[in-house]
PDB file of C-alpha atoms in Angstrom:
ATOM      1  CA  MET A   1       6.284   5.641   7.645  1.00  0.00           C
ATOM      2  CA  GLY A   2       9.051   3.227   6.823  1.00  0.00           C
ATOM      3  CA  ALA A   3       7.100   0.200   8.059  1.00  0.00           C
ATOM      4  CA  ASP A   4       6.677  -2.614   5.569  1.00  0.00           C
ATOM      5  CA  PRO A   5       2.921  -3.024   4.926  1.00  0.00           C
ATOM      6  CA  GLU A   6       1.727  -6.517   5.717  1.00  0.00           C
ATOM      7  CA  GLY A   7       0.558  -7.060   2.162  1.00  0.00           C
ATOM      8  CA  ARG A   8       4.047  -6.532   0.719  1.00  0.00           C
ATOM      9  CA  ARG A   9       5.885  -9.016   2.895  1.00  0.00           C
ATOM     10  CA  PRO A  10       4.824 -12.235   1.086  1.00  0.00           C
ATOM     11  CA  LEU A  11       5.701 -10.608  -2.253  1.00  0.00           C
ATOM     12  CA  CYS A  12       9.132  -9.544  -0.998  1.00  0.00           C
ATOM     13  CA  ARG A  13       9.804 -13.038   0.334  1.00  0.00           C
ATOM     14  CA  ARG A  14       8.719 -14.582  -2.950  1.00  0.00           C
ATOM     15  CA  LEU A  15      10.846 -12.218  -5.044  1.00  0.00           C
ATOM     16  CA  ALA A  16      13.898 -12.973  -2.917  1.00  0.00           C
ATOM     17  CA  PHE A  17      13.131 -16.683  -3.134  1.00  0.00           C
ATOM     18  CA  LEU A  18      12.738 -16.622  -6.911  1.00  0.00           C
ATOM     19  CA  ALA A  19      15.806 -14.405  -7.346  1.00  0.00           C
ATOM     20  CA  HIS A  20      17.845 -17.058  -5.558  1.00  0.00           C
ATOM     21  CA  PHE A  21      16.261 -19.675  -7.806  1.00  0.00           C
ATOM     22  CA  VAL A  22      17.109 -17.703 -10.959  1.00  0.00           C
ATOM     23  CA  ARG A  23      20.728 -17.365  -9.873  1.00  0.00           C
ATOM     24  CA  GLY A  24      20.884 -21.084  -9.131  1.00  0.00           C
ATOM     25  CA  LYS A  25      18.566 -23.338 -11.093  1.00  0.00           C
ATOM     26  CA  LEU A  26      17.916 -21.182 -14.142  1.00  0.00           C
ATOM     27  CA  LEU A  27      21.637 -20.657 -14.684  1.00  0.00           C
ATOM     28  CA  THR A  28      22.918 -24.129 -13.807  1.00  0.00           C
ATOM     29  CA  ASP A  29      20.101 -26.632 -14.423  1.00  0.00           C
ATOM     30  CA  PRO A  30      19.266 -27.118 -18.132  1.00  0.00           C
ATOM     31  CA  ALA A  31      15.837 -28.586 -17.293  1.00  0.00           C
ATOM     32  CA  THR A  32      14.387 -25.347 -15.981  1.00  0.00           C
ATOM     33  CA  PRO A  33      14.815 -23.157 -19.084  1.00  0.00           C
ATOM     34  CA  ALA A  34      13.827 -26.189 -21.176  1.00  0.00           C
ATOM     35  CA  VAL A  35      10.480 -26.578 -19.409  1.00  0.00           C
ATOM     36  CA  LEU A  36       9.823 -22.818 -19.599  1.00  0.00           C
ATOM     37  CA  ARG A  37      10.498 -22.879 -23.353  1.00  0.00           C
ATOM     38  CA  LEU A  38       8.256 -25.908 -23.767  1.00  0.00           C
ATOM     39  CA  ALA A  39       5.423 -24.254 -21.852  1.00  0.00           C
ATOM     40  CA  ALA A  40       5.756 -21.102 -23.964  1.00  0.00           C
ATOM     41  CA  ALA A  41       5.681 -23.168 -27.174  1.00  0.00           C
ATOM     42  CA  ARG A  42       2.447 -24.820 -25.995  1.00  0.00           C
ATOM     43  CA  GLY A  43       0.802 -21.520 -25.111  1.00  0.00           C
ATOM     44  CA  GLY A  44       1.085 -22.370 -21.425  1.00  0.00           C
ATOM     45  CA  PHE A  45       0.651 -25.523 -19.386  1.00  0.00           C
ATOM     46  CA  GLY A  46      -2.722 -24.692 -17.816  1.00  0.00           C
ATOM     47  CA  SER A  47      -3.071 -26.188 -14.347  1.00  0.00           C
ATOM     48  CA  ILE A  48      -0.012 -28.048 -13.060  1.00  0.00           C
ATOM     49  CA  THR A  49       0.659 -30.864 -10.635  1.00  0.00           C
ATOM     50  CA  ASP A  50       4.361 -30.978  -9.717  1.00  0.00           C
ATOM     51  CA  LEU A  51       5.455 -34.270  -8.149  1.00  0.00           C
ATOM     52  CA  GLY A  52       8.556 -34.068  -5.997  1.00  0.00           C
ATOM     53  CA  CYS A  53       8.186 -30.294  -6.204  1.00  0.00           C
ATOM     54  CA  GLY A  54      10.820 -29.437  -3.594  1.00  0.00           C
ATOM     55  CA  ARG A  55      10.393 -25.778  -2.704  1.00  0.00           C
ATOM     56  CA  GLY A  56       8.092 -25.218  -5.678  1.00  0.00           C
ATOM     57  CA  GLN A  57      10.520 -23.157  -7.731  1.00  0.00           C
ATOM     58  CA  VAL A  58       9.709 -24.600 -11.151  1.00  0.00           C
ATOM     59  CA  GLY A  59       5.958 -24.316 -10.712  1.00  0.00           C
ATOM     60  CA  MET A  60       6.148 -20.801  -9.293  1.00  0.00           C
ATOM     61  CA  SER A  61       8.397 -19.749 -12.166  1.00  0.00           C
ATOM     62  CA  LEU A  62       5.751 -20.989 -14.604  1.00  0.00           C
ATOM     63  CA  LEU A  63       3.004 -19.187 -12.674  1.00  0.00           C
ATOM     64  CA  THR A  64       4.849 -15.868 -12.472  1.00  0.00           C
ATOM     65  CA  ALA A  65       5.771 -16.112 -16.171  1.00  0.00           C
ATOM     66  CA  GLY A  66       2.077 -16.479 -17.056  1.00  0.00           C
ATOM     67  CA  LEU A  67       2.669 -20.013 -18.348  1.00  0.00           C
ATOM     68  CA  ALA A  68       0.453 -21.791 -15.812  1.00  0.00           C
ATOM     69  CA  THR A  69      -2.905 -21.075 -14.212  1.00  0.00           C
ATOM     70  CA  ARG A  70      -2.664 -23.095 -11.014  1.00  0.00           C
ATOM     71  CA  LEU A  71      -0.067 -25.180  -9.193  1.00  0.00           C
ATOM     72  CA  GLN A  72      -0.394 -28.181  -6.888  1.00  0.00           C
ATOM     73  CA  GLY A  73       2.863 -29.522  -5.494  1.00  0.00           C
ATOM     74  CA  LEU A  74       3.652 -32.716  -3.588  1.00  0.00           C
ATOM     75  CA  ASP A  75       6.909 -33.570  -1.863  1.00  0.00           C
ATOM     76  CA  LEU A  76       8.062 -35.905   0.894  1.00  0.00           C
ATOM     77  CA  ASP A  77      10.102 -33.233   2.699  1.00  0.00           C
ATOM     78  CA  PRO A  78       7.983 -31.189   5.178  1.00  0.00           C
ATOM     79  CA  GLY A  79      10.608 -28.445   5.397  1.00  0.00           C
ATOM     80  CA  LYS A  80      10.586 -27.871   1.651  1.00  0.00           C
ATOM     81  CA  ILE A  81       6.792 -27.869   1.593  1.00  0.00           C
ATOM     82  CA  ALA A  82       6.758 -25.246   4.354  1.00  0.00           C
ATOM     83  CA  ASP A  83       9.186 -23.078   2.374  1.00  0.00           C
ATOM     84  CA  ALA A  84       7.104 -23.446  -0.784  1.00  0.00           C
ATOM     85  CA  THR A  85       3.877 -22.567   1.033  1.00  0.00           C
ATOM     86  CA  GLN A  86       5.423 -19.418   2.497  1.00  0.00           C
ATOM     87  CA  ALA A  87       6.942 -18.323  -0.815  1.00  0.00           C
ATOM     88  CA  ALA A  88       3.682 -18.861  -2.730  1.00  0.00           C
ATOM     89  CA  VAL A  89       1.436 -16.634  -0.612  1.00  0.00           C
ATOM     90  CA  GLY A  90      -0.860 -14.766  -2.988  1.00  0.00           C
ATOM     91  CA  LEU A  91      -0.323 -17.178  -5.875  1.00  0.00           C
ATOM     92  CA  PRO A  92      -2.860 -19.813  -7.020  1.00  0.00           C
ATOM     93  CA  ALA A  93      -0.704 -22.557  -5.537  1.00  0.00           C
ATOM     94  CA  SER A  94      -0.987 -25.196  -2.845  1.00  0.00           C
ATOM     95  CA  PHE A  95       1.507 -27.727  -1.495  1.00  0.00           C
ATOM     96  CA  ALA A  96       1.269 -30.890   0.550  1.00  0.00           C
ATOM     97  CA  VAL A  97       3.560 -33.480   2.088  1.00  0.00           C
ATOM     98  CA  ALA A  98       3.096 -36.812   0.318  1.00  0.00           C
ATOM     99  CA  ASP A  99       4.814 -40.136  -0.259  1.00  0.00           C
ATOM    100  CA  LEU A 100       4.741 -40.555  -4.035  1.00  0.00           C
ATOM    101  CA  THR A 101       4.850 -44.325  -3.793  1.00  0.00           C
ATOM    102  CA  ALA A 102       1.271 -44.258  -2.504  1.00  0.00           C
ATOM    103  CA  ALA A 103      -0.191 -40.758  -2.879  1.00  0.00           C
ATOM    104  CA  ALA A 104      -3.035 -39.904  -5.209  1.00  0.00           C
ATOM    105  CA  VAL A 105      -1.954 -37.627  -8.053  1.00  0.00           C
ATOM    106  CA  PRO A 106      -4.127 -34.493  -8.246  1.00  0.00           C
ATOM    107  CA  ALA A 107      -5.756 -34.013 -11.651  1.00  0.00           C
ATOM    108  CA  ALA A 108      -4.293 -31.247 -13.796  1.00  0.00           C
ATOM    109  CA  ASP A 109      -3.719 -30.255 -17.401  1.00  0.00           C
ATOM    110  CA  THR A 110       0.009 -30.941 -17.003  1.00  0.00           C
ATOM    111  CA  VAL A 111       1.823 -33.256 -14.617  1.00  0.00           C
ATOM    112  CA  LEU A 112       5.536 -32.592 -14.000  1.00  0.00           C
ATOM    113  CA  ILE A 113       8.091 -34.864 -12.379  1.00  0.00           C
ATOM    114  CA  PHE A 114      11.828 -34.168 -12.331  1.00  0.00           C
ATOM    115  CA  ASP A 115      14.514 -36.524 -10.988  1.00  0.00           C
ATOM    116  CA  VAL A 116      12.185 -38.457  -8.698  1.00  0.00           C
ATOM    117  CA  LEU A 117      11.176 -41.615 -10.529  1.00  0.00           C
ATOM    118  CA  LEU A 118      14.685 -43.066 -10.601  1.00  0.00           C
ATOM    119  CA  GLN A 119      14.804 -42.927  -6.787  1.00  0.00           C
ATOM    120  CA  LEU A 120      11.856 -45.339  -6.496  1.00  0.00           C
ATOM    121  CA  PRO A 121      11.766 -49.127  -6.890  1.00  0.00           C
ATOM    122  CA  ALA A 122      10.880 -50.188 -10.427  1.00  0.00           C
ATOM    123  CA  GLU A 123       7.408 -51.415  -9.429  1.00  0.00           C
ATOM    124  CA  ALA A 124       6.662 -48.149  -7.618  1.00  0.00           C
ATOM    125  CA  GLN A 125       7.747 -46.183 -10.695  1.00  0.00           C
ATOM    126  CA  GLN A 126       5.328 -48.111 -12.884  1.00  0.00           C
ATOM    127  CA  ARG A 127       2.447 -47.666 -10.460  1.00  0.00           C
ATOM    128  CA  LEU A 128       3.120 -43.938 -10.170  1.00  0.00           C
ATOM    129  CA  LEU A 129       3.261 -43.561 -13.961  1.00  0.00           C
ATOM    130  CA  VAL A 130      -0.173 -45.189 -14.219  1.00  0.00           C
ATOM    131  CA  ARG A 131      -1.567 -42.706 -11.661  1.00  0.00           C
ATOM    132  CA  MET A 132       0.090 -39.817 -13.504  1.00  0.00           C
ATOM    133  CA  ALA A 133      -1.479 -40.925 -16.790  1.00  0.00           C
ATOM    134  CA  ALA A 134      -4.909 -40.996 -15.146  1.00  0.00           C
ATOM    135  CA  ALA A 135      -4.419 -37.507 -13.652  1.00  0.00           C
ATOM    136  CA  ALA A 136      -2.958 -35.648 -16.654  1.00  0.00           C
ATOM    137  CA  ARG A 137      -5.552 -34.200 -18.998  1.00  0.00           C
ATOM    138  CA  ARG A 138      -3.108 -32.959 -21.664  1.00  0.00           C
ATOM    139  CA  ARG A 139       0.518 -33.807 -20.987  1.00  0.00           C
ATOM    140  CA  ILE A 140       3.180 -35.262 -18.730  1.00  0.00           C
ATOM    141  CA  VAL A 141       6.693 -33.834 -18.586  1.00  0.00           C
ATOM    142  CA  ILE A 142       9.432 -36.018 -17.121  1.00  0.00           C
ATOM    143  CA  ARG A 143      13.082 -35.112 -16.689  1.00  0.00           C
ATOM    144  CA  ALA A 144      14.474 -38.639 -16.920  1.00  0.00           C
ATOM    145  CA  PHE A 145      17.846 -40.361 -16.656  1.00  0.00           C
ATOM    146  CA  ASP A 146      18.474 -42.342 -19.851  1.00  0.00           C
ATOM    147  CA  PRO A 147      20.620 -45.398 -19.039  1.00  0.00           C
ATOM    148  CA  ALA A 148      21.344 -45.955 -22.761  1.00  0.00           C
ATOM    149  CA  ARG A 149      23.378 -42.822 -23.563  1.00  0.00           C
ATOM    150  CA  GLY A 150      26.813 -44.412 -23.657  1.00  0.00           C
ATOM    151  CA  TRP A 151      29.559 -42.509 -21.824  1.00  0.00           C
ATOM    152  CA  ARG A 152      27.061 -40.023 -20.441  1.00  0.00           C
ATOM    153  CA  SER A 153      25.174 -42.835 -18.738  1.00  0.00           C
ATOM    154  CA  GLY A 154      28.421 -44.242 -17.346  1.00  0.00           C
ATOM    155  CA  ILE A 155      29.297 -40.897 -15.753  1.00  0.00           C
ATOM    156  CA  GLY A 156      25.760 -40.393 -14.486  1.00  0.00           C
ATOM    157  CA  ILE A 157      25.545 -43.848 -12.925  1.00  0.00           C
ATOM    158  CA  ALA A 158      28.858 -43.358 -11.123  1.00  0.00           C
ATOM    159  CA  MET A 159      27.789 -39.946  -9.806  1.00  0.00           C
ATOM    160  CA  GLU A 160      24.375 -41.175  -8.638  1.00  0.00           C
ATOM    161  CA  ARG A 161      25.816 -44.194  -6.842  1.00  0.00           C
ATOM    162  CA  LEU A 162      28.406 -42.019  -5.150  1.00  0.00           C
ATOM    163  CA  GLY A 163      25.643 -39.603  -4.093  1.00  0.00           C
ATOM    164  CA  CYS A 164      23.595 -42.430  -2.558  1.00  0.00           C
ATOM    165  CA  ALA A 165      26.638 -43.654  -0.648  1.00  0.00           C
ATOM    166  CA  VAL A 166      27.472 -40.179   0.666  1.00  0.00           C
ATOM    167  CA  ARG A 167      23.927 -39.213   1.648  1.00  0.00           C
ATOM    168  CA  ARG A 168      23.085 -42.517   3.351  1.00  0.00           C
ATOM    169  CA  ASP A 169      19.466 -41.407   3.428  1.00  0.00           C
ATOM    170  CA  GLY A 170      17.988 -44.617   2.095  1.00  0.00           C
ATOM    171  CA  SER A 171      17.524 -43.186  -1.404  1.00  0.00           C
ATOM    172  CA  ASP A 172      17.757 -45.649  -4.268  1.00  0.00           C
ATOM    173  CA  PHE A 173      18.904 -45.396  -7.881  1.00  0.00           C
ATOM    174  CA  ARG A 174      16.783 -47.353 -10.353  1.00  0.00           C
ATOM    175  CA  PRO A 175      16.649 -45.612 -13.758  1.00  0.00           C
ATOM    176  CA  LEU A 176      14.333 -47.508 -16.087  1.00  0.00           C
ATOM    177  CA  PRO A 177      14.993 -47.766 -19.831  1.00  0.00           C
ATOM    178  CA  LEU A 178      12.952 -45.110 -21.584  1.00  0.00           C
ATOM    179  CA  LYS A 179      10.824 -47.738 -23.338  1.00  0.00           C
ATOM    180  CA  GLU A 180       9.747 -49.131 -19.968  1.00  0.00           C
ATOM    181  CA  LEU A 181       9.251 -45.652 -18.565  1.00  0.00           C
ATOM    182  CA  GLY A 182       6.990 -44.656 -21.428  1.00  0.00           C
ATOM    183  CA  ALA A 183       4.997 -47.890 -21.735  1.00  0.00           C
ATOM    184  CA  PRO A 184       2.257 -47.008 -19.188  1.00  0.00           C
ATOM    185  CA  LEU A 185       1.826 -43.617 -20.851  1.00  0.00           C
ATOM    186  CA  VAL A 186       1.548 -45.057 -24.357  1.00  0.00           C
ATOM    187  CA  ALA A 187      -0.989 -47.578 -23.044  1.00  0.00           C
ATOM    188  CA  ALA A 188      -3.038 -44.637 -21.724  1.00  0.00           C
ATOM    189  CA  GLY A 189      -3.121 -42.945 -25.129  1.00  0.00           C
ATOM    190  CA  PHE A 190      -0.214 -40.520 -24.903  1.00  0.00           C
ATOM    191  CA  VAL A 191       2.237 -39.870 -27.740  1.00  0.00           C
ATOM    192  CA  LEU A 192       5.854 -39.679 -26.591  1.00  0.00           C
ATOM    193  CA  SER A 193       8.817 -37.580 -27.667  1.00  0.00           C
ATOM    194  CA  VAL A 194      12.297 -37.465 -26.151  1.00  0.00           C
ATOM    195  CA  THR A 195      14.802 -34.615 -26.413  1.00  0.00           C
ATOM    196  CA  PRO A 196      18.238 -34.199 -24.814  1.00  0.00           C
ATOM    197  CA  CYS A 197      18.178 -32.114 -21.652  1.00  0.00           C
ATOM    198  CA  TRP A 198      21.761 -32.310 -20.461  1.00  0.00           C
ATOM    199  CA  GLY A 199      22.886 -28.851 -21.575  1.00  0.00           C
ATOM    200  CA  TRP A 200      26.486 -28.248 -20.573  1.00  0.00           C
ATOM    201  CA  THR A 201      26.561 -31.224 -18.181  1.00  0.00           C
ATOM    202  CA  PRO A 202      28.037 -34.682 -18.959  1.00  0.00           C
ATOM    203  CA  LEU A 203      24.857 -36.373 -17.690  1.00  0.00           C
ATOM    204  CA  PRO A 204      22.346 -38.458 -19.702  1.00  0.00           C
ATOM    205  CA  ASN A 205      19.275 -36.432 -18.712  1.00  0.00           C
ATOM    206  CA  VAL A 206      16.469 -36.183 -21.262  1.00  0.00           C
ATOM    207  CA  MET A 207      13.058 -34.545 -21.378  1.00  0.00           C
ATOM    208  CA  LEU A 208      10.344 -37.105 -21.964  1.00  0.00           C
ATOM    209  CA  LEU A 209       7.155 -35.409 -23.130  1.00  0.00           C
ATOM    210  CA  ALA A 210       3.885 -37.344 -23.278  1.00  0.00           C
ATOM    211  CA  GLU A 211       0.939 -35.558 -24.894  1.00  0.00           C
ATOM    212  CA  ARG A 212      -2.566 -36.370 -26.019  1.00  0.00           C
ATOM    213  CA  ASP A 213      -5.449 -34.471 -27.552  1.00  0.00           C
ATOM    214  CA  GLU A 214      -7.872 -32.666 -25.299  1.00  0.00           C
ATOM    215  CA  PRO A 215     -10.533 -35.069 -23.999  1.00  0.00           C
TER     216      PRO A 215
END
């Protein structure tokens, strides 16, 4: 009596993990509620590949909300992948360490990428977008930095450059114009739409949605 059955421990860890996520990301990051609303409006996202998934919070939120059927996450950080793997025990989810400049993109109904593309060289962004277009059966969802949003872009550029200087981790800052960002997706047959995704922040973040009919 009083012992925690082995089967409950992964669930308890995941609930604590997601509770922390709800307090943080869901309340402070406008992209997270936006992607949950979008998934609900589409009747769910089906299977998901999340590129630059971090600790897997967005994908696991979609899974636990019944808005996704399976999650595959890739991230360069082994520590974050380990955390995601532990938190997702019992869920239809898998995670792997991968360098997105070269990694294959696992096929899925929906491919997600938030705040990663702008950290890559322009050529690497274009190559990754081509691989994403080949992997996504229905849609691609990108939280992108729009460099053409006037004062918002000015604030965002200053903040990103300051962040790169402080971190000194070799990260880059190369936001492409949205027309360039979307060109490989349009060439692959996707139809694009762009909506603001900055919420209460002064940043120029937008949600770029690329969709096509079922093959």
